[in-house]
PDB file of C-alpha atoms in Angstrom:
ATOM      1  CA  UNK A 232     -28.996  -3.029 -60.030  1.00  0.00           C
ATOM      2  CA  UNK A 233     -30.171  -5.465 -63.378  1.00  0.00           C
ATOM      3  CA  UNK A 234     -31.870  -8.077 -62.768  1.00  0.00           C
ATOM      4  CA  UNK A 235     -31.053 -11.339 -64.705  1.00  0.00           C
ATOM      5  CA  UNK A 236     -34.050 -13.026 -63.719  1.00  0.00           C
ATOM      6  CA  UNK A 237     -35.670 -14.218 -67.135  1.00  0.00           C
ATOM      7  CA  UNK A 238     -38.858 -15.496 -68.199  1.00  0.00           C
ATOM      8  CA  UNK A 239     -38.910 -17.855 -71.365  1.00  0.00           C
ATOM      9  CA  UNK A 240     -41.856 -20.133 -72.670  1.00  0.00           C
ATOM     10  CA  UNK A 241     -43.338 -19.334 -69.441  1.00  0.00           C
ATOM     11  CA  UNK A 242     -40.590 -20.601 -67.505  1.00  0.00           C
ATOM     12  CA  UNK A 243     -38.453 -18.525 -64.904  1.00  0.00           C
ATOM     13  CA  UNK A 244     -34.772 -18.944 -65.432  1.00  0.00           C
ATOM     14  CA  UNK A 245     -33.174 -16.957 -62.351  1.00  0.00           C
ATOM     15  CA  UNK A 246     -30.062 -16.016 -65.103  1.00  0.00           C
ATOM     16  CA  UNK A 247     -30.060 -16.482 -69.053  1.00  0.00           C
ATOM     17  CA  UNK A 248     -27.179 -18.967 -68.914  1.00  0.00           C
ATOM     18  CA  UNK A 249     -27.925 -22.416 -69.366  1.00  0.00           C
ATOM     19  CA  UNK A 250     -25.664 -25.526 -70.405  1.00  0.00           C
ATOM     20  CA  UNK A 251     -26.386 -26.827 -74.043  1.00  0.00           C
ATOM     21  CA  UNK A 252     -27.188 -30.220 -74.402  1.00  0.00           C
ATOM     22  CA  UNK A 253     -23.678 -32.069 -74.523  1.00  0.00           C
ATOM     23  CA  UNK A 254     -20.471 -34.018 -73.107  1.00  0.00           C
ATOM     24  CA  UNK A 255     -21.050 -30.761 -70.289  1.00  0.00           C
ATOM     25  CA  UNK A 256     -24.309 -32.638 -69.079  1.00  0.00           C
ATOM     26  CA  UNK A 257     -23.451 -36.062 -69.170  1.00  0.00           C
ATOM     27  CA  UNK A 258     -23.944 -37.457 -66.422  1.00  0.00           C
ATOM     28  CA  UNK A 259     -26.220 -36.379 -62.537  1.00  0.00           C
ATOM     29  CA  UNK A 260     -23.050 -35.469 -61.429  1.00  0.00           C
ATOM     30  CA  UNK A 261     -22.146 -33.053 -63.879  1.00  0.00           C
ATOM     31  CA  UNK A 262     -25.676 -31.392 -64.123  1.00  0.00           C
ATOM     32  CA  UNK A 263     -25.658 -30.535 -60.311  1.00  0.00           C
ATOM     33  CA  UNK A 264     -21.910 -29.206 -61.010  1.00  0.00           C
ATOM     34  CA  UNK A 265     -23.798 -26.946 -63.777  1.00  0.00           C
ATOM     35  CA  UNK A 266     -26.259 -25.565 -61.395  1.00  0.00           C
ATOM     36  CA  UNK A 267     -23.079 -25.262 -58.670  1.00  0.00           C
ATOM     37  CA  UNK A 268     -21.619 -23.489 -61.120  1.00  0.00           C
ATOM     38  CA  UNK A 269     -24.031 -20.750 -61.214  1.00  0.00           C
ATOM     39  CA  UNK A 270     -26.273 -21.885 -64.765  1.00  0.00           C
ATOM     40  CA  UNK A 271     -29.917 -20.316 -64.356  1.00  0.00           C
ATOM     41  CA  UNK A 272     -31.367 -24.024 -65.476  1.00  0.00           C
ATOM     42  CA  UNK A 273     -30.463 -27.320 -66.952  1.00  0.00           C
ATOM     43  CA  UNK A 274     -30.746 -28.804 -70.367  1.00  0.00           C
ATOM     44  CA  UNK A 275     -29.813 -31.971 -70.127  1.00  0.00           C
ATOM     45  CA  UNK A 276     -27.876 -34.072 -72.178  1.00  0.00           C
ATOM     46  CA  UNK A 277     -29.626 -35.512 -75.678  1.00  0.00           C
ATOM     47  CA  UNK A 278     -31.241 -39.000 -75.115  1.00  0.00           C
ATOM     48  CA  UNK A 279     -33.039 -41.067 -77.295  1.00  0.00           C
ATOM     49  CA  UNK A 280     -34.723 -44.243 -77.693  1.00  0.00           C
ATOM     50  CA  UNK A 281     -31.395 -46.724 -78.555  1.00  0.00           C
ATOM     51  CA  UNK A 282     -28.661 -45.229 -76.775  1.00  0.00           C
ATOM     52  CA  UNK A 283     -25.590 -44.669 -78.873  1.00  0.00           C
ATOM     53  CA  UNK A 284     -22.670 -46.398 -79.364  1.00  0.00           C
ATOM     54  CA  UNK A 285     -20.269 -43.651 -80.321  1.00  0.00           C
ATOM     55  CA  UNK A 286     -16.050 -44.576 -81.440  1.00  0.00           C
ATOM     56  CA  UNK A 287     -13.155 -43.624 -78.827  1.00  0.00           C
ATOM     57  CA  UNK A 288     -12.180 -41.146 -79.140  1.00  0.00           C
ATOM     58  CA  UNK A 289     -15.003 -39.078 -79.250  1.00  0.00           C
ATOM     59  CA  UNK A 290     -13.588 -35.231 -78.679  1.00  0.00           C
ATOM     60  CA  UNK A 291     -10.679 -33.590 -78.741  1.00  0.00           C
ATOM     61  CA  UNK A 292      -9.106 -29.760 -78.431  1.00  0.00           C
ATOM     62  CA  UNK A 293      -9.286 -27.702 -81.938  1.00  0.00           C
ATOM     63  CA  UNK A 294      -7.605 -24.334 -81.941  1.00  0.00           C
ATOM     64  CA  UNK A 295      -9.366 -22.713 -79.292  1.00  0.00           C
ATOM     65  CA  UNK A 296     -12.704 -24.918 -79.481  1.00  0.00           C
ATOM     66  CA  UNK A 297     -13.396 -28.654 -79.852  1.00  0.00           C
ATOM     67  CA  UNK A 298     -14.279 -31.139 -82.563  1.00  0.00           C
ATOM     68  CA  UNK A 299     -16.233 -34.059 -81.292  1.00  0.00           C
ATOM     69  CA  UNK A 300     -17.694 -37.308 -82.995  1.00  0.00           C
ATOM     70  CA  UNK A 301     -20.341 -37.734 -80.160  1.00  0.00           C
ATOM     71  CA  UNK A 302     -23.897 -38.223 -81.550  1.00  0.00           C
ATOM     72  CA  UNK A 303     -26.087 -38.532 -78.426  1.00  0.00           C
ATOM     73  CA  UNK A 304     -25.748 -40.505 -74.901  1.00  0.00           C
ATOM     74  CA  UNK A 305     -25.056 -43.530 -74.647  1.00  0.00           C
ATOM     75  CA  UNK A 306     -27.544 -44.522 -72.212  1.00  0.00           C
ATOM     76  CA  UNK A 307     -30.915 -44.801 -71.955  1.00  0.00           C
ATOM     77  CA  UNK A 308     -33.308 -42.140 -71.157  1.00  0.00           C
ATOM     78  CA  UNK A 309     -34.799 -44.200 -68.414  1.00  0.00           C
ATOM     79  CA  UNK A 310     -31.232 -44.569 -66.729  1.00  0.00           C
ATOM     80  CA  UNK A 311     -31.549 -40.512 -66.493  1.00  0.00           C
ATOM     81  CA  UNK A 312     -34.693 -40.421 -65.004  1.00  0.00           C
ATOM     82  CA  UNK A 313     -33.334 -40.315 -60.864  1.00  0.00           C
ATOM     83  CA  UNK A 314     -31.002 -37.440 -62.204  1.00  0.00           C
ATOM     84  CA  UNK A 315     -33.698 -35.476 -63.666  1.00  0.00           C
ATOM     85  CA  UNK A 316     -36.055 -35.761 -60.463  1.00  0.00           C
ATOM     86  CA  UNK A 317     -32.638 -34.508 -58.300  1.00  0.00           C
ATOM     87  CA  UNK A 318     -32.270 -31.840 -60.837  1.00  0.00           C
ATOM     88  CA  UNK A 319     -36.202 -30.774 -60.378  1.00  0.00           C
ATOM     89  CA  UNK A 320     -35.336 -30.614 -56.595  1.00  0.00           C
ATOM     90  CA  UNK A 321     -33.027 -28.248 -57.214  1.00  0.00           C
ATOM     91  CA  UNK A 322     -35.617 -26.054 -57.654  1.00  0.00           C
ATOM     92  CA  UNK A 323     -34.119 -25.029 -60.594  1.00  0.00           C
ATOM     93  CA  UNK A 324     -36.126 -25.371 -64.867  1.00  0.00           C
ATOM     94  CA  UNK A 325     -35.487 -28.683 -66.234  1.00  0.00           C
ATOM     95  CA  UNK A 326     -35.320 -29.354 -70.115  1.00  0.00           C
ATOM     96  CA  UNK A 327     -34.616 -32.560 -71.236  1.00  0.00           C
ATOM     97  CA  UNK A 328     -33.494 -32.739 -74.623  1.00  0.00           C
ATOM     98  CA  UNK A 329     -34.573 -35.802 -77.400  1.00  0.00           C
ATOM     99  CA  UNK A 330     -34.025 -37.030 -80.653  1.00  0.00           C
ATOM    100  CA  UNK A 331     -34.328 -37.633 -83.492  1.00  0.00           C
ATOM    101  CA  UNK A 332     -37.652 -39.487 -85.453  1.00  0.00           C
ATOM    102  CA  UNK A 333     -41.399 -38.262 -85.100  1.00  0.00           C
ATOM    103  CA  UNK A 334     -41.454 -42.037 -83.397  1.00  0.00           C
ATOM    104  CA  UNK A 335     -38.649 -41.373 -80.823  1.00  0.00           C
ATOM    105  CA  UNK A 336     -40.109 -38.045 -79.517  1.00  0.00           C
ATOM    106  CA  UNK A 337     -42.988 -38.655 -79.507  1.00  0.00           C
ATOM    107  CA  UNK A 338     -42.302 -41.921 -77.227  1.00  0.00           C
ATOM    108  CA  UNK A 339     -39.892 -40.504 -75.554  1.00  0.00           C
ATOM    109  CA  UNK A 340     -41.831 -37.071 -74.732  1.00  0.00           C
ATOM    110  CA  UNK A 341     -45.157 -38.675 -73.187  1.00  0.00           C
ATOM    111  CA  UNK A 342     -42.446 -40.721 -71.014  1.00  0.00           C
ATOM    112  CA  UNK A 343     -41.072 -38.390 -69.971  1.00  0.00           C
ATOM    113  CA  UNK A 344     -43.589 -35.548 -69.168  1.00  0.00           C
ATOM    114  CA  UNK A 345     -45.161 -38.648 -67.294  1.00  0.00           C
ATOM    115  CA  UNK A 346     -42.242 -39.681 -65.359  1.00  0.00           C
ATOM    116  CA  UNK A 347     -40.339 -36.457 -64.420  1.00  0.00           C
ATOM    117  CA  UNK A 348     -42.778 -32.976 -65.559  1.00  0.00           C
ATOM    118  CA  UNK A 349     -39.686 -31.307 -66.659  1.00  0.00           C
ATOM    119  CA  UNK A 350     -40.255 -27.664 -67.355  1.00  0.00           C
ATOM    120  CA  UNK A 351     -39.732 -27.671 -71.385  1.00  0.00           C
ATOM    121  CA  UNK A 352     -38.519 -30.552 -73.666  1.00  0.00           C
ATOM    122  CA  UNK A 353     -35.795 -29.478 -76.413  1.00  0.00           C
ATOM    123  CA  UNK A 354     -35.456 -31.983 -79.341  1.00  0.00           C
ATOM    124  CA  UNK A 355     -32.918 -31.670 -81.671  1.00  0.00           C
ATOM    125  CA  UNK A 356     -32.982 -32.101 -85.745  1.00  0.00           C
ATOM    126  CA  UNK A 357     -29.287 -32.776 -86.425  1.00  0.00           C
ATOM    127  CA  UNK A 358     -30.125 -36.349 -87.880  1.00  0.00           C
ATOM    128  CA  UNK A 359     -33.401 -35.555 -88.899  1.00  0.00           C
ATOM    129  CA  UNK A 360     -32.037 -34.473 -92.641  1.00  0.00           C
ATOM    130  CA  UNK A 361     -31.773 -31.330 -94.613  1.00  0.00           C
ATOM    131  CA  UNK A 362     -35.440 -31.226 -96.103  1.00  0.00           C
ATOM    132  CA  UNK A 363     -38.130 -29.208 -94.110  1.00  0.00           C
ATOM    133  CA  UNK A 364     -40.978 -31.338 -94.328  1.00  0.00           C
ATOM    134  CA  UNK A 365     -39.019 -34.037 -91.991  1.00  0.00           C
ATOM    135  CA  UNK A 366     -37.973 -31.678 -89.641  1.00  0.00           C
ATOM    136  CA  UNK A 367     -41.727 -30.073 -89.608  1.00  0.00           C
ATOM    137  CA  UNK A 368     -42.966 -33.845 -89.134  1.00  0.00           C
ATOM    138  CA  UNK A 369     -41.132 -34.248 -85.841  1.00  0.00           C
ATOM    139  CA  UNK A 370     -42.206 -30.994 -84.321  1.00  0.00           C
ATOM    140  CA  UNK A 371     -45.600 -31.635 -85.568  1.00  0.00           C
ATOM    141  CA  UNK A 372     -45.259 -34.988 -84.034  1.00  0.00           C
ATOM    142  CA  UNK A 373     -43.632 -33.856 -80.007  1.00  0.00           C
ATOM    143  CA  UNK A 374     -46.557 -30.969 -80.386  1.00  0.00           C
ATOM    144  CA  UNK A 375     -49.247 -33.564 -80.446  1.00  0.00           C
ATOM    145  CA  UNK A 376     -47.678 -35.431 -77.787  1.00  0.00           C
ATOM    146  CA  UNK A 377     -46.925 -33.545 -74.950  1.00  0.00           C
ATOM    147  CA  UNK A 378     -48.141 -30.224 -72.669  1.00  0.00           C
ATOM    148  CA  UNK A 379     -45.237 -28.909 -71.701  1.00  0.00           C
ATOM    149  CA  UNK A 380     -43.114 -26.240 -74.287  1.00  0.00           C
ATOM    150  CA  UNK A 381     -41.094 -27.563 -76.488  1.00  0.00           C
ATOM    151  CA  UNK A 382     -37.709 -25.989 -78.050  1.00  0.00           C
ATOM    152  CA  UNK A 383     -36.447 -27.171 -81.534  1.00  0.00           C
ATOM    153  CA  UNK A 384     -32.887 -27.110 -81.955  1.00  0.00           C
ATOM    154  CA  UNK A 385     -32.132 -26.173 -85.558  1.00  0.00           C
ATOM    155  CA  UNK A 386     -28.942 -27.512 -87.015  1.00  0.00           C
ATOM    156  CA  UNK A 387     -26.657 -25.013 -89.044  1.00  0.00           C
ATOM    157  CA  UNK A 388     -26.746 -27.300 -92.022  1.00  0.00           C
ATOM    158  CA  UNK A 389     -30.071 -26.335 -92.368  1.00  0.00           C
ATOM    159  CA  UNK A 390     -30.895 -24.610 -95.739  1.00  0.00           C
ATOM    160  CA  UNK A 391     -33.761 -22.066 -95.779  1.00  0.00           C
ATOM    161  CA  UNK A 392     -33.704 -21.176 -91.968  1.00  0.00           C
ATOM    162  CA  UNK A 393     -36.146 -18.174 -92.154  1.00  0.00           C
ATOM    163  CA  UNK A 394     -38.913 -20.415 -93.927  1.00  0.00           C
ATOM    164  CA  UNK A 395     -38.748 -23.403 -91.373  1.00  0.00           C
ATOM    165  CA  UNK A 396     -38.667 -21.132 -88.592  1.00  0.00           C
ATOM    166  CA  UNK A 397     -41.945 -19.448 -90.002  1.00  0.00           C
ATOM    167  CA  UNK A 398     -43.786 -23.061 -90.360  1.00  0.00           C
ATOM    168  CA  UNK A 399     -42.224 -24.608 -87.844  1.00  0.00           C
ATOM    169  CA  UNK A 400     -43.314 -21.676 -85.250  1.00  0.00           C
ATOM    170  CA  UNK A 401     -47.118 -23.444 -85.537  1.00  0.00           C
ATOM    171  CA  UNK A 402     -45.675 -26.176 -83.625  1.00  0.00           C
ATOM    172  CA  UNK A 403     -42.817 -25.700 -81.447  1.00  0.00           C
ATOM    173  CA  UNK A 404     -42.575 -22.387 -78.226  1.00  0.00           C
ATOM    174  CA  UNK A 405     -39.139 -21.694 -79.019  1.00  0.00           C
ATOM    175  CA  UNK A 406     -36.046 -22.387 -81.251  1.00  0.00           C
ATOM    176  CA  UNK A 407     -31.950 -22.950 -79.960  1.00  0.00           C
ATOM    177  CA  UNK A 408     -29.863 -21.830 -82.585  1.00  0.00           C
ATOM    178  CA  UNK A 409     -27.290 -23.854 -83.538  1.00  0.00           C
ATOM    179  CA  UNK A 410     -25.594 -27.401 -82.917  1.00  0.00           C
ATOM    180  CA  UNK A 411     -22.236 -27.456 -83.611  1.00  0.00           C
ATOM    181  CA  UNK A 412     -21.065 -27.059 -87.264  1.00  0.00           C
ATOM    182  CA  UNK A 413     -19.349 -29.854 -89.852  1.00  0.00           C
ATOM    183  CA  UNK A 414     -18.221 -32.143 -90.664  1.00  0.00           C
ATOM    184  CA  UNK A 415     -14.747 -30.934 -89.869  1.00  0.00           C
ATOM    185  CA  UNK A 416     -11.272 -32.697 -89.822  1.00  0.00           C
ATOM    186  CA  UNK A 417      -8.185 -31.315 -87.628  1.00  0.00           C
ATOM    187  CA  UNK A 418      -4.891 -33.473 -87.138  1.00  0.00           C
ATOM    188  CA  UNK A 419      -1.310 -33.032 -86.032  1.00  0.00           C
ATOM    189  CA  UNK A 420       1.169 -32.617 -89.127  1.00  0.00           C
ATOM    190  CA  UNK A 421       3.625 -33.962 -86.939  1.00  0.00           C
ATOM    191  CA  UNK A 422       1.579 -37.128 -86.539  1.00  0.00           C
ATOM    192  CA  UNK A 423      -0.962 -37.196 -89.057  1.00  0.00           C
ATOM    193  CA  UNK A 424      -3.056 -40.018 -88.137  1.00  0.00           C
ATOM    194  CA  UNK A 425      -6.589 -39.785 -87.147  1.00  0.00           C
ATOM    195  CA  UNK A 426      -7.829 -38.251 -83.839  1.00  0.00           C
ATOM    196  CA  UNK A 427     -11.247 -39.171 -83.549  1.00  0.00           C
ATOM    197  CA  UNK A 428     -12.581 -42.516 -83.383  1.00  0.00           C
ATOM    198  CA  UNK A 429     -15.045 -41.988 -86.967  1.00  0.00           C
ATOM    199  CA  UNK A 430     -14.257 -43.857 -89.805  1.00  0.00           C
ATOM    200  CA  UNK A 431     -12.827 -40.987 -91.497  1.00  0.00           C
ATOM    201  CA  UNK A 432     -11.845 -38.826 -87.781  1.00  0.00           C
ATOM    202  CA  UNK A 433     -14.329 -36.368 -89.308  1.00  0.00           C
ATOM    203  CA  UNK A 434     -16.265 -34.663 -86.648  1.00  0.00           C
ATOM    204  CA  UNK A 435     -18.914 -31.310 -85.298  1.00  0.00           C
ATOM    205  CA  UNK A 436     -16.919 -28.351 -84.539  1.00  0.00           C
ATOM    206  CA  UNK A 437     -17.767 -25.712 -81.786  1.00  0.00           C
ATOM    207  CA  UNK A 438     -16.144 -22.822 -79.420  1.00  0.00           C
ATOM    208  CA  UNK A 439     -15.634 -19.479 -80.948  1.00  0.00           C
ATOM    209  CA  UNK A 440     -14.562 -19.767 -84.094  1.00  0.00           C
ATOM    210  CA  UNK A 441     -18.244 -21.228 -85.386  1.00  0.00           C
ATOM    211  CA  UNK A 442     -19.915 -17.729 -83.253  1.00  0.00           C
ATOM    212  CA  UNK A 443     -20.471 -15.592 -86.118  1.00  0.00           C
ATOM    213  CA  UNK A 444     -22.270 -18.221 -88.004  1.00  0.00           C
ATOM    214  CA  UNK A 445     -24.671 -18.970 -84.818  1.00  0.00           C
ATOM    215  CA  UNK A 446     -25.345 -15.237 -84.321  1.00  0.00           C
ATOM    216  CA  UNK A 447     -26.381 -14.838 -88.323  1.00  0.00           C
ATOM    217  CA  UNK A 448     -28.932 -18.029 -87.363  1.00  0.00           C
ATOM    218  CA  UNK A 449     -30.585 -16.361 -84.488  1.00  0.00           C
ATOM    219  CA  UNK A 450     -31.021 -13.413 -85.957  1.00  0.00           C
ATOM    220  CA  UNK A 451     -32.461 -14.644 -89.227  1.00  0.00           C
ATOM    221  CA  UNK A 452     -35.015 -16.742 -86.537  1.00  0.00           C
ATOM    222  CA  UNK A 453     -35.538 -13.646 -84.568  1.00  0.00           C
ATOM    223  CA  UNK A 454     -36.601 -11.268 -87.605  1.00  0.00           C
ATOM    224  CA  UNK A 455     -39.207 -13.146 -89.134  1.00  0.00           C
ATOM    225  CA  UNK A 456     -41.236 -15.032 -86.364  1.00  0.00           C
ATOM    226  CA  UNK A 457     -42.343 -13.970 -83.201  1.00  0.00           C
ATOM    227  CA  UNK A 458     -41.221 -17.287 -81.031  1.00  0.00           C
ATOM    228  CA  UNK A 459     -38.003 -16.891 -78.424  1.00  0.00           C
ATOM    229  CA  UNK A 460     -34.707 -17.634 -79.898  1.00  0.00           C
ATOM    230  CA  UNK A 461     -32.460 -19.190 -77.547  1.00  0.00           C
ATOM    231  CA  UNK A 462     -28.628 -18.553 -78.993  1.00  0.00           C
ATOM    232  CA  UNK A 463     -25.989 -21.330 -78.672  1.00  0.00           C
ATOM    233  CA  UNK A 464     -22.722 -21.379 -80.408  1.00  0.00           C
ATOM    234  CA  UNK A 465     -18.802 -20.059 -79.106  1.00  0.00           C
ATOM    235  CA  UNK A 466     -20.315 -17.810 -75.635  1.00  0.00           C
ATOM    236  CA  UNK A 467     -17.206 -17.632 -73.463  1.00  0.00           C
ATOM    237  CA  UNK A 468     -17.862 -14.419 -71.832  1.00  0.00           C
ATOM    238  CA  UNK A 469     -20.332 -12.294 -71.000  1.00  0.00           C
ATOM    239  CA  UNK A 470     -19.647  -9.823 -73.837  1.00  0.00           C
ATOM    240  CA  UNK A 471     -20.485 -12.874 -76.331  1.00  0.00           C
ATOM    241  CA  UNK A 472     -23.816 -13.191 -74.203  1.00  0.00           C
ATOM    242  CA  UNK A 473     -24.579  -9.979 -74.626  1.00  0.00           C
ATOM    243  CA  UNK A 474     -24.099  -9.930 -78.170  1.00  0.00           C
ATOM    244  CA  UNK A 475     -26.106 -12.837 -78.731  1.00  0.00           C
ATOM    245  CA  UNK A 476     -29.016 -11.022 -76.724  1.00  0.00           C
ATOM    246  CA  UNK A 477     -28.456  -7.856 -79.128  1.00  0.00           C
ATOM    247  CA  UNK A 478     -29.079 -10.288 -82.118  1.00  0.00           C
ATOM    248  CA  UNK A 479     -32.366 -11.422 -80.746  1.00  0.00           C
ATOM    249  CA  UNK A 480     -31.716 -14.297 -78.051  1.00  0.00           C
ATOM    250  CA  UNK A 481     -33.544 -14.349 -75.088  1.00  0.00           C
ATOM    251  CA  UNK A 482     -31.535 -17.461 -73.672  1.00  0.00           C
ATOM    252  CA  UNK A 483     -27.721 -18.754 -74.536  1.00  0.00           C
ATOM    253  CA  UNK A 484     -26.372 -22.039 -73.793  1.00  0.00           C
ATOM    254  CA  UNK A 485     -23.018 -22.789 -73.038  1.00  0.00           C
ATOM    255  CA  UNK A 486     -20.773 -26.364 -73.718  1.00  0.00           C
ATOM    256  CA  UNK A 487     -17.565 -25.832 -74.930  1.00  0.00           C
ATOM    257  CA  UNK A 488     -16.493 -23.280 -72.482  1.00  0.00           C
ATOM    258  CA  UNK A 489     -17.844 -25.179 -69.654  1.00  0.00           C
ATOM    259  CA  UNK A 490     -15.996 -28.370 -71.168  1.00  0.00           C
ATOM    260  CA  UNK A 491     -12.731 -26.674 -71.262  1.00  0.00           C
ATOM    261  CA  UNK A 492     -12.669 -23.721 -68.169  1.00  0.00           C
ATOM    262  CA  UNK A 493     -15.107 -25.785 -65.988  1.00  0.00           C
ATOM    263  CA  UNK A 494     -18.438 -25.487 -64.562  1.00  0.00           C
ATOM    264  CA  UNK A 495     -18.085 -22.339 -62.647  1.00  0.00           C
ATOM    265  CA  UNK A 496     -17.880 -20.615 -66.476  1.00  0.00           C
ATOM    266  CA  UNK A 497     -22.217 -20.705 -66.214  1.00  0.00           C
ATOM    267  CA  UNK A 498     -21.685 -18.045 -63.533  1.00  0.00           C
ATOM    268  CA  UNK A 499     -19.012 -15.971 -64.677  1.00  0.00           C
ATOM    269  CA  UNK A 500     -20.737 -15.521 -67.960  1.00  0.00           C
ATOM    270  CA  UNK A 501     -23.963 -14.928 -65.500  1.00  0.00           C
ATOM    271  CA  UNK A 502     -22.186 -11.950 -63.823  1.00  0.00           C
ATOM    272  CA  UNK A 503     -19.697 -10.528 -66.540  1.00  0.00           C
ATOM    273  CA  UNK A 504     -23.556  -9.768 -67.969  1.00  0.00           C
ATOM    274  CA  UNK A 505     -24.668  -8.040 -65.078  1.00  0.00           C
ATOM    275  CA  UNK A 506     -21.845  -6.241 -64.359  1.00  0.00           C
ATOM    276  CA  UNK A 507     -21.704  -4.863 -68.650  1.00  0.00           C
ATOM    277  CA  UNK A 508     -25.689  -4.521 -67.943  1.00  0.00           C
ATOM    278  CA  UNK A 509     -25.084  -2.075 -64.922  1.00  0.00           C
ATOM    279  CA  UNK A 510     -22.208   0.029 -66.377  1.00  0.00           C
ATOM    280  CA  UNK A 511     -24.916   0.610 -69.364  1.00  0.00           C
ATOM    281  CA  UNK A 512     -27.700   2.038 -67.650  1.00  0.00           C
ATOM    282  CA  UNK A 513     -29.670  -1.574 -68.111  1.00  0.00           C
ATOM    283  CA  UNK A 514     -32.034  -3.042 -66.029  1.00  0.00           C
ATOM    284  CA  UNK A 515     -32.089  -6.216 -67.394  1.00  0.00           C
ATOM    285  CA  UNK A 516     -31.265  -8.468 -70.626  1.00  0.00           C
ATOM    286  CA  UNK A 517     -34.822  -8.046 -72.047  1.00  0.00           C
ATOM    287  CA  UNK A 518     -33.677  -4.133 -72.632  1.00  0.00           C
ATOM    288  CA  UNK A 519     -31.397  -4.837 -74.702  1.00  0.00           C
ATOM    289  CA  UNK A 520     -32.875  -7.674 -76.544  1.00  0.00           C
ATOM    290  CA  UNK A 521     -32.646  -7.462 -80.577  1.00  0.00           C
ATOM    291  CA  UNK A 522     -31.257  -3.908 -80.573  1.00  0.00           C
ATOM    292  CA  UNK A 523     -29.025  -5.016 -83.181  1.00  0.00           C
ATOM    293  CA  UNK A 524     -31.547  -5.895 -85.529  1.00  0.00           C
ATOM    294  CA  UNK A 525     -33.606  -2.521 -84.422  1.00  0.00           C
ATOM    295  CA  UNK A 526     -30.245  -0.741 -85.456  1.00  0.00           C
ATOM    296  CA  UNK A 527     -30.529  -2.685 -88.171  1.00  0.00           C
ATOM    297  CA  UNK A 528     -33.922  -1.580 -89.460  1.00  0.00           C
ATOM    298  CA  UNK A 529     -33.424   1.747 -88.585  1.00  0.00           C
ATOM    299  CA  UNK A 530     -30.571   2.628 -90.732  1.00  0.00           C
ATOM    300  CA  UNK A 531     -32.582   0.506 -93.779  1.00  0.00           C
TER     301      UNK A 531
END
């Protein structure tokens, strides 16, 4: 039988599917419901040092994925801290994610390695900018604060991906690749009024349709540093899990699918793996981690 039992940054994830940070893992409530649902650990929702104050309303259904205008929680990242301690009871990894300046992690990492120990801290750089040398400054700045691993989240918008996951890879113990993609605009030609609660009802689209372009990012990371690449970006199945793992992920993360099928999608995804895994000849994910790119390679 495979085994989905998975070891990342020294952590051990009992499957690969996790929840990305997101509406998914707002709240306690829903985070239990994740790990309920069968997800192998928890990534919580993005906090950071003023909690948000995002327009209504802040996500709606887009073809067969969502566009949202949500930036990160709106409370404070002491109001999570009772919900993190249940989660680490739970017996199941903990990573907290944080934004966005070297201040804010940095702040908000010692906090919270102090407070709660979680297993890893993700931050994420989608309102960091588009230059490296800022994104490299907050890595650079959560490294020097804190133990524990730390996962950067690289935003698609990103421009020379291969060379800041090179530099970056001094700092950080893994990278989750990508955050959703925009800005994007979707309305009703029937009603053509605005839909989200931005100014302009411009917002981050994700679900399948932005897939293709997360699978190109992780295995552009994968190929040129040695770090783990956790993939995040349209996984609905198993089949998309597995694809991501054949492109170089040794995690995925799941929000969109969990936001529209429920939380019980963590597990499905969990066993539609196993099951593919088994009717292979595989004992486990790892086997068939990056055999795309080693296809790849091999026919160059």
């Amino acid at each position: 039988m495979a085994s989905l039992e998975t070891r990342v940054t020294n952590i051990v994830f009992r499957n690969p599917v996790l929840p990305a940070a997101g509406p998914n893992v707002a709240t306690g409530e829903r985070m239990i419901a994740a790990i309920r649902g069968g997800a192998g650990g928890i990534v919580a929702k993005t906090v950071s040092v003023i909690p948000a104050k995002d327009p209504r309303p802040t996500i709606r259904k887009c073809g067969a994925g969502l566009l949202n205008c949500e930036t990160w929680s709106e409370a404070s990242a002491e109001s999570f801290l009772d919900a993190y301690r249940a989660i680490k009871r739970e017996g199941v990894p903990l990573i907290v994610s944080i934004g966005y300046s070297p201040d804010d992690v940095a702040r908000l990492g010692k906090m919270l390695e102090r407070e709660v120990a979680p297993d890893a801290i993700e931050f994420s750089t989608h309102y960091v900018g588009k230059s490296l040398d800022p994104l490299l400054e907050v890595a650079r700045a959560l490294r020097e604060s804190v133990q524990i691993p730390i996962w950067m989240k690289v935003s698609p918008s990103t421009p020379n991906i291969e060379e800041l996951a090179i530099r970056a890879a001094s700092y950080v113990d893994a990278f989750v690749a990508i955050n959703s993609v925009g800005p994007a605009l979707d309305f009703d030609i029937e009603t053509p009024r605005a839909t989200l609660g931005s100014n302009n009802s411009f917002g981050w689209l994700s679900g399948p349709a932005i897939r293709p372009i997360a699978l190109r990012i992780v295995s552009q990371i994968a190929s040129v540093q040695p770090k783990p690449v956790i993939g995040v970006g349209g996984i609905a199945s198993g089949a998309d899990a597995i694809q991501f793992f054949m492109a170089g992920a040794s995690l995925v993360q799941v929000c969109t699918a969990a936001i529209l099928k429920g939380a019980s999608v963590y597990g499905a995804i969990a066993d539609d793996m196993k099951t593919w895994l088994e009717k292979h000849g595989y004992a486990s994910a790892e086997d068939i981690r990056g055999l795309f790119l080693k296809n790849l390679n091999n026919a160059n």
